[in-house]
Amino acid sequence: MIKILKYGEVENKDIFARGSVKTNVEGIVSEIIENVKTNGDKALFEYCEKFDKAKLSSFAVSADEIENAVKSADEKFINILKKAAANIRKFHEKQVRTSFIINDENGIVTGQKIIPVDCAGLYVPGGTAAYPSTVLMDAIPAKIAGVKNLVMVTPPRPDGSVNPVILAAAHIAGIDKIFKVGGAQAIAALAYGTESIPKADKIVGPGNAFVAEAKKQVFGLVSIDMVAGPSEILIVADETVNPKYAAADLLSQAEHDKMASAVLVTTSKKVAEAVQKEIELQIPMLKRAEIARASVDNNGKIIVADDIKTAIDIANEIAPEHLELCVDNPFDYLDEIRHAGSVFMGKNCPEALGDYLAGANHTLPTSGTAKFSSPLSVDDFVKKTQYTYYTADALKKVAYDVAYFAEQEGLTAHAKSAVIRLEE
Amino acid sequence: MIKILKYGEVENKDIFARGSVKTNVEGIVSEIIENVKTNGDKALFEYCEKFDKAKLSSFAVSADEIENAVKSADEKFINILKKAAANIRKFHEKQVRTSFIINDENGIVTGQKIIPVDCAGLYVPGGTAAYPSTVLMDAIPAKIAGVKNLVMVTPPRPDGSVNPVILAAAHIAGIDKIFKVGGAQAIAALAYGTESIPKADKIVGPGNAFVAEAKKQVFGLVSIDMVAGPSEILIVADETVNPKYAAADLLSQAEHDKMASAVLVTTSKKVAEAVQKEIELQIPMLKRAEIARASVDNNGKIIVADDIKTAIDIANEIAPEHLELCVDNPFDYLDEIRHAGSVFMGKNCPEALGDYLAGANHTLPTSGTAKFSSPLSVDDFVKKTQYTYYTADALKKVAYDVAYFAEQEGLTAHAKSAVIRLEE
């Protein structure tokens, strides 16, 4: 059963503790990466046979395969995917930044350009963790950013095919090229490039422990989105919340995995007890009851706080991936929320709405990293370049200042490079 | 002597090779971090005595110390620092982003808020690598971002004082609090917090191998700016460039350190030879001649390319930290430049101008990471939070779509959380 803690009456570390996952796959993964770096496609074909039980003659998914996937897919689902894609596009288009230029002093121009990365790679897991929603969430911002070469990698099934729903989502999202390769070897291929797979500048997308470790190991050589921890929800609720809704929302994260964490912070002891009961009633109805049970028992908690302000302070300190604000006037509190990946305002906004349809991204900072990290966005697929232009006259006015500054730092070649232009 | 290579006549790997630094301090650094994490200030005092030969009773720099530093500093230099700070502010203020809100559908609000991190830590090296310019470049964007608690750490001198020029720059930049602690232990203190030093959400600033390794090790727990490689300049020049200027500019990076890389790509064999000669004439005049000599001989190169387009292609492939475009009409080529940290346009714009005074940042992506990374900016000190609001009526219209989507992914608790609000 989910535990109830009274804030102020238990140690703070019990309030703020969170689960973390430790794995021990560094060695295996670095070996895989080294092999792909050295042997390219040859290594990939071997891993494909070994890990995915698929004997492939090429990695690329053909245009026919994609067309068939779209045709064979459930039409109703395709329509919902398209609706979701439209909302995601609408939200992320607002993130597009423009370059700037400053030219208000005689003979001086400075500016900043926004430039998309040349190639981005999107990892999509196979099996039951193959989420078409994540394909949309990770691919659409890249296309809006202007990435010309957006590549998806995903493990093949033993018959050499790819889950058609994933192909359909990739098609809707506008992915340029799809390759049947998964696991740490797929990350290695994107980081170093092989005969078939292009070298990516940015790698995004979730995966198992091997994929996560591989992303960690290639970080620096390429950019990565994040190394995601277990999924999290924190609900702040006053006495007006319907305990059934709160319980359902907590369970929607708890069902993700056994290490997921579902936390309710409420000002009402009555709500705390009602939600505790309601969770017990709802768990048995779930397909993934066993996972939800483990998550709730191990990492779930209900914290009773004196007032909403205290509840929000606790939320800020935890900095959850998903934050629901289940109160009557949620916009009254929006400015108080400083650290959270995605906020769901009010009592009609279950977190699942954001996972699929509302438009904001669902690839979010976990493990408290919302204190310094952001949801996946168009920004992840662009970078900035600055530029500076001075005319000879403009340089003349500042060259001796530059030289003086450089001399103070002991850098005489820096000084020389400014004044040599006046001397000659 | 700097080598001259003809593009197309040598192997591409010789064109694109670059120096990298390998260190072997992981073990020492992880021990230091563990000690600071466990013992806090006590460990810091001990390291201070051991590494900095300073016996301190407290780490905080007092208001008096700062005031005296400003008073005692060279007035001319203070004025140049203030001019530089004004230009840096002007440039970085253009980077400030505004939050957005979308509310064009009945009963639906989505948005994105930009929120500064609570606390940022700025590392400033001691000794000859103490650069007041870097204090300005790293601190001003943080203050513009709205960081309330901007903390600087820097090693004390044996007498327990801090370089007054650094204190003066910190004062001009508006740093909130300064602590006398350096090395890997300072990074550990910022990452975990101690009795004296606040825990930071973001750590920026350059440092020696120990500092760089410590930043790598705490990355994830906190955000860091980058792990910087050796400094780099690449000059693209046609036959109109003055070889003296080009040589001086190459040397301005070469003097930084022996692993720094200075590269000229020119369309003119005559320019190549003249610059080669000119470098030899200028090196002996430099204070850091020995460093510049090693850098030029080991990592310097002049590449002769057939035309400007090829030269720019080479530059994009190398993705240098600093790129000078020494041609007559540099703006004709600005759109062709895709990968560079900071671009210096035309022949009157030595890179040193950007190091100190022009206003764009000088903390830049190295080692080819300009393909996916950006100069330090206001963005480094903020993060985004999304929010979503639906009225009960708005939810009603989409709840079954959300549930259908969730069912397709096998997540029945997600589905339930949407439809339970219609059932009850």
Coordinates of N, CA and C in Angstrom, one line a residue, chain A residues 74 76-77 80-81 83 90-91 94-95 97 100 102 104-105 110-113 115-118 131-133 201 219-223 244-245 249 251-252 255-256 282 286-288 331 334-335 337-345 347-350 352-353 355-358 360-361 370-375 377 379 383-390 392 395 398 401 404-406 408-414 417 420-421 424, chain B residues 74 76-77 80-81 83 90-91 94-95 97 100 102 104-105 110-113 115-118 131-133 201 219-223 244-245 249 251-252 255-256 282 286-288 331 334-335 337-345 347-350 352-353 355-358 360-361 369-375 377 379 383-390 392 395 398 401 404-406 408-414 417 420-421 424:
Chain A
D74 N -4.3 0.6 -38.4 CA -5.7 0.9 -37.9 C -6.0 2.4 -38.3
K76 N -8.4 4.5 -37.5 CA -8.7 5.4 -36.4 C -7.5 5.8 -35.7
F77 N -6.5 4.9 -35.5 CA -5.3 5.2 -34.8 C -4.5 6.2 -35.6
I80 N -5.8 9.6 -35.1 CA -5.4 10.2 -33.8 C -3.9 10.6 -33.8
L81 N -3.1 9.8 -34.4 CA -1.7 10.1 -34.6 C -1.5 11.5 -35.3
K83 N -3.8 13.9 -35.5 CA -4.2 15.0 -34.6 C -3.1 15.3 -33.6
K90 N 2.1 22.5 -33.6 CA 1.6 23.9 -33.2 C 2.4 24.4 -32.0
F91 N 2.5 23.5 -31.0 CA 3.3 23.9 -29.8 C 4.7 24.2 -30.1
K94 N 6.2 27.4 -31.8 CA 6.4 28.6 -31.0 C 7.8 28.7 -30.4
Q95 N 8.5 27.6 -30.5 CA 9.8 27.5 -29.9 C 10.9 28.0 -30.9
R97 N 13.4 30.0 -32.8 CA 14.0 31.3 -32.5 C 14.5 31.9 -33.8
F100 N 19.6 37.1 -34.5 CA 19.6 38.6 -34.3 C 20.8 39.2 -34.8
I102 N 23.0 43.1 -34.4 CA 23.0 44.4 -33.8 C 23.9 45.3 -34.6
D104 N 24.0 49.2 -34.3 CA 23.6 50.5 -33.9 C 24.8 51.4 -33.6
E105 N 26.0 50.8 -33.9 CA 27.2 51.7 -33.7 C 27.9 51.7 -35.1
T110 N 27.4 43.0 -34.9 CA 27.5 41.7 -34.2 C 26.2 41.0 -34.3
G111 N 26.2 39.6 -34.2 CA 25.0 38.9 -34.4 C 25.1 37.5 -33.9
Q112 N 24.0 36.8 -33.9 CA 23.9 35.4 -33.6 C 22.9 34.7 -34.6
K113 N 23.4 33.7 -35.2 CA 22.6 32.9 -36.1 C 22.2 31.6 -35.4
I115 N 21.3 27.8 -36.3 CA 21.6 26.8 -37.3 C 21.2 25.4 -36.9
P116 N 20.4 24.7 -37.7 CA 20.1 23.3 -37.3 C 21.3 22.4 -37.4
V117 N 21.4 21.3 -36.6 CA 22.4 20.3 -36.8 C 22.2 19.7 -38.1
D118 N 23.3 19.2 -38.7 CA 23.2 18.5 -40.0 C 22.4 17.2 -40.0
Y131 N 6.9 3.0 -28.5 CA 5.9 3.9 -28.4 C 5.8 4.9 -29.6
P132 N 4.7 4.8 -30.4 CA 4.6 5.8 -31.5 C 4.5 7.2 -31.0
S133 N 4.0 7.4 -29.8 CA 3.9 8.8 -29.3 C 5.3 9.4 -29.2
D201 N 24.9 14.2 -35.4 CA 25.5 15.2 -34.5 C 24.7 15.2 -33.2
F219 N 28.6 10.5 -25.5 CA 28.3 11.9 -25.2 C 29.7 12.7 -25.2
G220 N 29.7 13.8 -25.9 CA 30.9 14.6 -26.1 C 31.3 14.5 -27.5
L221 N 31.4 13.3 -28.0 CA 31.6 13.1 -29.5 C 30.4 13.6 -30.3
V222 N 29.2 13.3 -29.7 CA 27.9 13.8 -30.2 C 27.2 14.4 -29.1
S223 N 26.1 15.1 -29.4 CA 25.3 15.6 -28.3 C 24.1 14.6 -28.1
K244 N -10.5 9.6 -6.8 CA -10.4 8.7 -7.9 C -9.5 9.2 -9.0
Y245 N -9.7 10.5 -9.3 CA -8.8 11.0 -10.4 C -7.4 11.0 -10.0
D249 N -4.3 9.1 -11.8 CA -3.2 9.8 -12.4 C -1.8 9.3 -11.8
L251 N -1.3 6.3 -10.8 CA -1.1 4.9 -11.4 C -0.7 5.0 -12.8
S252 N -1.0 6.1 -13.5 CA -0.6 6.2 -14.9 C 0.9 6.4 -15.0
E255 N 2.5 2.6 -13.7 CA 2.4 1.5 -14.6 C 3.6 1.4 -15.5
H256 N 4.4 2.6 -15.6 CA 5.5 2.6 -16.6 C 6.6 1.6 -16.2
Q282 N -8.0 0.4 -7.6 CA -7.8 0.5 -9.1 C -6.7 -0.4 -9.6
L286 N -5.8 -3.0 -13.8 CA -4.9 -2.6 -14.8 C -4.2 -3.8 -15.4
K287 N -3.9 -3.6 -16.7 CA -3.2 -4.7 -17.5 C -1.8 -4.9 -16.9
R288 N -1.2 -3.7 -16.5 CA 0.2 -3.8 -15.9 C 0.2 -3.7 -14.4
F331 N -3.9 28.7 -12.1 CA -3.0 29.8 -12.6 C -2.6 30.7 -11.5
L334 N 0.9 29.3 -10.8 CA 1.9 29.0 -11.9 C 3.3 29.6 -11.6
D335 N 3.2 30.9 -11.2 CA 4.5 31.6 -11.0 C 5.3 31.0 -9.8
I337 N 5.8 27.9 -9.3 CA 6.4 26.6 -9.7 C 7.6 26.9 -10.5
R338 N 8.8 26.5 -9.9 CA 10.1 26.9 -10.5 C 10.7 25.7 -11.2
H339 N 10.5 24.5 -10.6 CA 11.2 23.3 -11.1 C 10.3 22.2 -11.4
A340 N 10.0 22.0 -12.7 CA 9.2 20.8 -13.1 C 9.3 20.7 -14.6
G341 N 9.3 19.5 -15.1 CA 9.4 19.3 -16.6 C 8.1 19.9 -17.3
S342 N 7.0 19.3 -16.9 CA 5.7 19.6 -17.5 C 4.7 19.7 -16.4
V343 N 3.9 20.8 -16.5 CA 2.9 21.1 -15.4 C 1.5 20.9 -16.0
F344 N 0.7 20.2 -15.3 CA -0.7 19.9 -15.7 C -1.6 20.7 -14.8
M345 N -2.3 21.6 -15.3 CA -3.0 22.6 -14.5 C -4.4 22.3 -14.3
K347 N -7.9 20.3 -12.5 CA -8.3 18.9 -12.2 C -8.8 18.2 -13.5
N348 N -8.8 18.9 -14.6 CA -9.3 18.2 -15.9 C -8.1 17.9 -16.8
C349 N -6.9 17.8 -16.2 CA -5.8 17.7 -17.1 C -4.9 16.5 -16.6
P350 N -5.3 15.3 -16.9 CA -4.5 14.2 -16.5 C -3.2 14.2 -17.3
A352 N -1.7 12.0 -18.8 CA -1.7 11.2 -20.0 C -2.1 12.1 -21.2
L353 N -2.9 13.1 -20.9 CA -3.3 14.1 -22.0 C -2.0 14.7 -22.6
D355 N 1.0 13.2 -22.5 CA 1.8 12.2 -23.1 C 1.4 12.0 -24.6
Y356 N 0.2 12.3 -24.9 CA -0.3 11.9 -26.3 C -0.7 13.1 -27.1
L357 N -1.5 14.0 -26.6 CA -2.3 14.8 -27.5 C -2.2 16.3 -27.3
A358 N -1.8 16.8 -26.1 CA -2.0 18.2 -25.9 C -1.0 19.1 -26.7
A360 N 2.5 19.8 -25.9 CA 3.8 20.0 -25.3 C 4.6 18.6 -25.3
N361 N 5.9 18.7 -25.1 CA 6.7 17.5 -25.3 C 6.5 16.5 -24.1
A370 N 15.1 18.7 -13.5 CA 14.3 19.8 -14.0 C 14.8 21.1 -13.3
K371 N 15.7 21.0 -12.3 CA 16.3 22.2 -11.7 C 17.2 22.9 -12.7
F372 N 17.7 22.1 -13.7 CA 18.6 22.8 -14.6 C 18.4 22.3 -16.1
S373 N 17.5 21.4 -16.3 CA 17.3 20.9 -17.7 C 15.8 21.2 -18.1
S374 N 15.6 21.0 -19.4 CA 14.3 21.4 -20.0 C 13.7 20.2 -20.7
P375 N 12.4 20.3 -21.0 CA 11.8 19.3 -21.9 C 12.5 19.3 -23.3
S377 N 13.0 20.0 -27.0 CA 12.4 21.1 -27.7 C 13.2 21.3 -29.0
D379 N 15.0 23.6 -29.6 CA 16.4 24.1 -29.2 C 17.4 22.9 -29.2
K383 N 21.9 24.9 -33.0 CA 23.0 25.5 -32.2 C 23.2 26.9 -32.7
K384 N 24.0 27.7 -32.0 CA 24.1 29.1 -32.3 C 25.6 29.4 -32.8
T385 N 25.7 30.3 -33.7 CA 27.0 30.8 -34.1 C 26.9 32.3 -34.0
Q386 N 28.0 32.9 -33.4 CA 28.1 34.3 -33.2 C 28.9 34.9 -34.4
Y387 N 28.7 36.1 -34.7 CA 29.6 36.8 -35.6 C 29.9 38.2 -35.2
T388 N 31.0 38.7 -35.7 CA 31.5 40.1 -35.3 C 32.1 40.7 -36.5
Y389 N 31.7 41.9 -36.8 CA 32.3 42.6 -38.0 C 32.7 44.0 -37.5
Y390 N 33.9 44.5 -37.8 CA 34.4 45.8 -37.5 C 35.0 46.4 -38.8
A392 N 37.7 49.1 -40.5 CA 39.0 49.6 -40.1 C 38.9 50.7 -39.1
L395 N 37.7 49.5 -35.7 CA 38.8 48.8 -35.0 C 39.8 49.8 -34.4
V398 N 39.2 51.0 -30.9 CA 39.3 50.1 -29.7 C 40.6 49.3 -29.7
D401 N 42.7 49.5 -26.6 CA 42.1 49.0 -25.5 C 42.2 47.4 -25.4
Y404 N 45.7 46.6 -24.5 CA 45.9 46.8 -23.1 C 45.4 45.7 -22.2
F405 N 44.1 45.3 -22.6 CA 43.5 44.2 -21.9 C 44.3 42.9 -22.0
A406 N 44.7 42.6 -23.3 CA 45.5 41.4 -23.5 C 46.8 41.4 -22.7
Q408 N 47.4 42.9 -19.9 CA 47.1 42.6 -18.5 C 47.0 41.1 -18.3
E409 N 46.6 40.4 -19.3 CA 46.4 38.9 -19.1 C 47.7 38.2 -19.6
G410 N 48.7 39.0 -19.9 CA 50.0 38.4 -20.3 C 50.0 37.7 -21.7
L411 N 49.0 38.1 -22.5 CA 48.9 37.5 -23.9 C 49.4 38.5 -24.9
T412 N 50.7 38.5 -25.2 CA 51.2 39.6 -26.1 C 50.8 39.3 -27.5
A413 N 50.6 38.1 -27.9 CA 50.2 37.8 -29.3 C 48.8 38.3 -29.6
H414 N 48.0 38.2 -28.6 CA 46.6 38.8 -28.7 C 46.7 40.3 -28.9
S417 N 48.0 41.2 -32.4 CA 47.0 41.0 -33.5 C 46.1 42.2 -33.6
I420 N 48.8 45.5 -34.7 CA 49.5 45.3 -36.0 C 48.7 46.0 -37.2
R421 N 47.4 46.0 -37.0 CA 46.6 46.5 -38.1 C 46.6 48.0 -38.1
E424 N 50.6 48.9 -39.6 CA 50.9 48.7 -41.0 C 50.1 49.5 -41.9
Chain B
D74 N 44.4 49.1 -11.3 CA 44.7 50.1 -12.4 C 43.5 50.7 -12.9
K76 N 42.9 52.6 -15.5 CA 42.6 52.5 -16.9 C 42.1 51.1 -17.3
F77 N 42.6 50.1 -16.6 CA 42.1 48.8 -16.8 C 40.7 48.6 -16.4
I80 N 38.5 49.9 -19.0 CA 38.3 49.0 -20.2 C 37.4 47.8 -19.8
L81 N 37.6 47.3 -18.6 CA 36.7 46.2 -18.1 C 35.3 46.7 -18.2
K83 N 33.9 49.0 -20.1 CA 33.5 49.1 -21.5 C 33.2 47.7 -22.0
K90 N 25.2 44.2 -23.7 CA 24.4 44.6 -24.9 C 24.1 43.4 -25.8
F91 N 25.2 42.6 -26.1 CA 25.0 41.5 -26.9 C 24.1 40.4 -26.3
K94 N 20.3 40.5 -26.0 CA 19.5 40.1 -27.2 C 19.1 38.6 -27.1
Q95 N 19.8 37.9 -26.3 CA 19.5 36.4 -26.2 C 18.4 36.1 -25.3
R97 N 15.0 35.3 -23.8 CA 13.8 34.7 -24.5 C 12.6 35.0 -23.6
F100 N 6.1 31.8 -23.8 CA 4.9 31.9 -24.7 C 3.7 31.2 -24.1
I102 N -0.2 29.7 -25.6 CA -1.1 29.5 -26.8 C -2.5 29.3 -26.2
D104 N -5.7 29.6 -28.4 CA -6.6 29.9 -29.5 C -7.6 28.8 -29.7
E105 N -7.7 27.9 -28.8 CA -8.8 26.9 -28.9 C -9.6 27.0 -27.6
T110 N -1.9 26.2 -23.5 CA -0.6 25.5 -23.3 C 0.5 26.6 -23.4
G111 N 1.6 26.4 -22.8 CA 2.6 27.4 -22.8 C 4.0 26.9 -22.3
Q112 N 4.9 27.8 -22.4 CA 6.3 27.5 -22.0 C 6.9 28.6 -21.3
K113 N 7.4 28.4 -20.1 CA 8.0 29.4 -19.2 C 9.5 29.3 -19.2
I115 N 12.7 29.9 -17.0 CA 13.0 30.2 -15.6 C 14.5 30.0 -15.4
P116 N 15.1 31.0 -14.7 CA 16.6 30.9 -14.4 C 16.8 29.8 -13.4
V117 N 18.0 29.2 -13.4 CA 18.4 28.3 -12.4 C 18.5 29.1 -11.1
D118 N 18.4 28.4 -10.0 CA 18.4 29.0 -8.7 C 19.9 29.5 -8.4
Y131 N 42.0 34.9 -15.9 CA 41.6 35.8 -16.9 C 40.4 36.6 -16.5
P132 N 40.5 37.9 -16.2 CA 39.3 38.7 -15.9 C 38.3 38.8 -17.0
S133 N 38.8 38.6 -18.3 CA 37.9 38.6 -19.4 C 36.9 37.4 -19.3
D201 N 23.3 24.6 -9.4 CA 22.6 23.8 -10.4 C 23.3 23.8 -11.7
F219 N 28.9 15.9 -13.8 CA 27.9 16.2 -14.8 C 26.7 15.2 -14.7
G220 N 25.5 15.7 -14.7 CA 24.3 14.8 -14.5 C 23.7 15.2 -13.2
L221 N 24.5 15.3 -12.2 CA 24.0 15.7 -10.9 C 23.8 17.2 -11.0
V222 N 24.7 17.9 -11.7 CA 24.5 19.3 -12.0 C 24.7 19.5 -13.5
S223 N 24.4 20.6 -14.1 CA 24.7 20.9 -15.5 C 26.0 21.6 -15.5
K244 N 50.9 39.5 -42.7 CA 51.3 39.9 -41.3 C 50.1 39.8 -40.3
Y245 N 48.9 40.2 -40.8 CA 47.7 40.1 -40.0 C 47.4 38.6 -39.7
D249 N 47.2 36.8 -36.1 CA 46.0 36.2 -35.6 C 46.2 34.7 -35.3
L251 N 48.9 33.3 -34.4 CA 49.7 33.2 -33.2 C 48.9 33.6 -31.9
S252 N 47.9 34.4 -32.1 CA 47.1 34.8 -30.9 C 46.4 33.6 -30.3
E255 N 49.5 31.0 -28.9 CA 50.2 31.4 -27.6 C 49.4 30.8 -26.4
H256 N 48.2 30.4 -26.6 CA 47.4 29.9 -25.4 C 48.0 28.7 -24.8
Q282 N 57.5 36.6 -36.4 CA 56.8 37.2 -35.2 C 57.0 36.4 -34.0
L286 N 57.3 37.4 -29.1 CA 56.2 37.1 -28.1 C 56.8 36.7 -26.8
K287 N 56.0 37.1 -25.8 CA 56.4 36.7 -24.4 C 56.2 35.2 -24.2
R288 N 55.2 34.7 -24.9 CA 55.0 33.2 -24.7 C 55.5 32.5 -26.0
F331 N 30.3 39.2 -45.7 CA 28.9 38.9 -45.5 C 28.3 38.1 -46.7
L334 N 28.5 34.5 -45.2 CA 28.0 34.2 -43.9 C 27.1 33.0 -43.9
D335 N 26.2 33.0 -44.9 CA 25.2 31.9 -44.9 C 25.8 30.5 -45.2
I337 N 28.5 29.5 -43.8 CA 29.2 29.0 -42.6 C 28.2 28.3 -41.7
R338 N 28.3 27.0 -41.5 CA 27.4 26.3 -40.8 C 27.9 25.9 -39.4
H339 N 29.2 25.7 -39.3 CA 29.7 25.1 -38.0 C 31.0 25.9 -37.6
A340 N 30.8 26.8 -36.6 CA 31.9 27.5 -36.0 C 31.3 28.1 -34.7
G341 N 32.2 28.3 -33.7 CA 31.7 28.9 -32.5 C 31.5 30.4 -32.7
S342 N 32.5 31.1 -33.1 CA 32.4 32.6 -33.3 C 33.1 32.9 -34.6
V343 N 32.5 33.7 -35.4 CA 33.0 34.1 -36.7 C 33.5 35.5 -36.7
F344 N 34.7 35.8 -37.2 CA 35.2 37.2 -37.2 C 35.3 37.5 -38.7
M345 N 34.5 38.5 -39.0 CA 34.2 38.8 -40.4 C 35.1 39.9 -41.0
K347 N 38.7 41.7 -42.7 CA 40.1 41.7 -42.4 C 40.5 42.7 -41.2
N348 N 39.5 43.3 -40.7 CA 39.7 44.2 -39.6 C 39.2 43.7 -38.2
C349 N 39.1 42.4 -38.2 CA 38.4 41.8 -37.0 C 39.2 40.7 -36.4
P350 N 40.4 41.0 -35.8 CA 41.2 39.9 -35.2 C 40.4 39.3 -34.1
A352 N 41.2 38.4 -31.2 CA 41.4 39.0 -29.9 C 40.3 40.1 -29.6
L353 N 39.8 40.7 -30.6 CA 38.8 41.7 -30.4 C 37.5 41.1 -29.8
D355 N 37.7 38.3 -28.0 CA 38.1 37.7 -26.7 C 37.8 38.7 -25.6
Y356 N 37.9 40.0 -25.9 CA 37.8 41.0 -24.9 C 36.7 42.0 -25.0
L357 N 36.4 42.5 -26.2 CA 35.7 43.8 -26.2 C 34.4 43.8 -27.0
A358 N 34.3 43.0 -28.1 CA 33.3 43.2 -29.0 C 31.9 42.8 -28.5
A360 N 30.3 39.6 -28.1 CA 29.9 38.2 -28.2 C 30.7 37.4 -27.2
N361 N 30.3 36.2 -26.9 CA 31.0 35.4 -25.8 C 32.3 34.8 -26.3
T369 N 33.0 20.4 -31.7 CA 31.7 20.3 -31.1 C 30.8 21.5 -31.6
A370 N 31.3 22.4 -32.3 CA 30.5 23.5 -32.9 C 29.5 22.9 -33.8
K371 N 29.7 21.6 -34.2 CA 28.6 21.0 -35.0 C 27.3 20.8 -34.3
F372 N 27.4 20.8 -33.0 CA 26.2 20.6 -32.2 C 26.1 21.4 -30.9
S373 N 27.1 22.2 -30.6 CA 27.1 23.0 -29.4 C 27.2 24.5 -29.8
S374 N 27.0 25.3 -28.8 CA 26.9 26.7 -29.0 C 27.8 27.5 -28.0
P375 N 28.1 28.7 -28.4 CA 28.8 29.6 -27.4 C 28.0 29.7 -26.1
S377 N 25.9 31.2 -23.4 CA 24.9 32.3 -23.6 C 23.9 32.3 -22.4
D379 N 21.1 31.3 -22.5 CA 20.4 30.0 -22.5 C 21.0 29.0 -21.5
K383 N 16.1 27.4 -17.8 CA 15.5 26.2 -18.3 C 14.1 26.4 -18.6
K384 N 13.4 25.5 -19.3 CA 12.1 25.7 -19.7 C 11.1 24.8 -18.9
T385 N 10.0 25.3 -18.6 CA 8.9 24.4 -18.0 C 7.7 24.6 -18.9
Q386 N 7.1 23.5 -19.3 CA 5.8 23.6 -20.1 C 4.6 23.5 -19.2
Y387 N 3.5 24.0 -19.7 CA 2.3 23.8 -18.9 C 1.1 23.6 -19.9
T388 N 0.1 22.9 -19.4 CA -1.1 22.5 -20.2 C -2.3 22.7 -19.3
Y389 N -3.3 23.3 -19.8 CA -4.6 23.5 -19.1 C -5.8 23.1 -20.0
Y390 N -6.7 22.3 -19.5 CA -7.9 22.0 -20.3 C -9.1 22.2 -19.3
A392 N -13.0 21.1 -18.3 CA -13.7 19.8 -18.4 C -14.3 19.6 -19.8
L395 N -11.5 18.7 -22.2 CA -11.1 17.3 -22.0 C -12.0 16.3 -22.6
V398 N -11.5 15.2 -26.2 CA -10.4 14.4 -26.6 C -10.1 13.2 -25.7
D401 N -9.9 9.8 -27.4 CA -8.7 9.7 -28.3 C -7.5 9.4 -27.5
Y404 N -7.7 5.8 -26.4 CA -7.4 4.9 -27.6 C -5.9 4.8 -27.8
F405 N -5.3 6.0 -27.8 CA -3.8 6.0 -28.1 C -3.1 5.2 -27.0
A406 N -3.5 5.5 -25.7 CA -2.9 4.8 -24.6 C -3.1 3.2 -24.7
Q408 N -3.4 1.5 -27.4 CA -2.5 1.0 -28.5 C -1.1 0.8 -27.9
E409 N -0.7 1.6 -26.9 CA 0.6 1.4 -26.4 C 0.6 0.4 -25.2
G410 N -0.6 -0.1 -24.9 CA -0.7 -1.1 -23.8 C -0.7 -0.5 -22.4
L411 N -0.9 0.8 -22.3 CA -0.9 1.5 -21.1 C -2.3 1.8 -20.6
T412 N -2.9 0.8 -19.9 CA -4.3 1.0 -19.6 C -4.6 2.0 -18.4
A413 N -3.6 2.2 -17.6 CA -3.7 3.2 -16.5 C -3.7 4.6 -17.1
H414 N -2.9 4.8 -18.1 CA -3.0 6.1 -18.9 C -4.4 6.3 -19.4
S417 N -7.0 7.1 -16.7 CA -6.9 8.5 -16.1 C -7.6 9.5 -17.0
I420 N -11.8 8.3 -16.8 CA -12.4 8.2 -15.4 C -13.1 9.6 -15.2
R421 N -12.6 10.6 -15.8 CA -13.1 12.0 -15.6 C -14.4 12.2 -16.3
E424 N -17.2 9.6 -14.1 CA -17.6 10.0 -12.7 C -18.5 11.3 -12.8

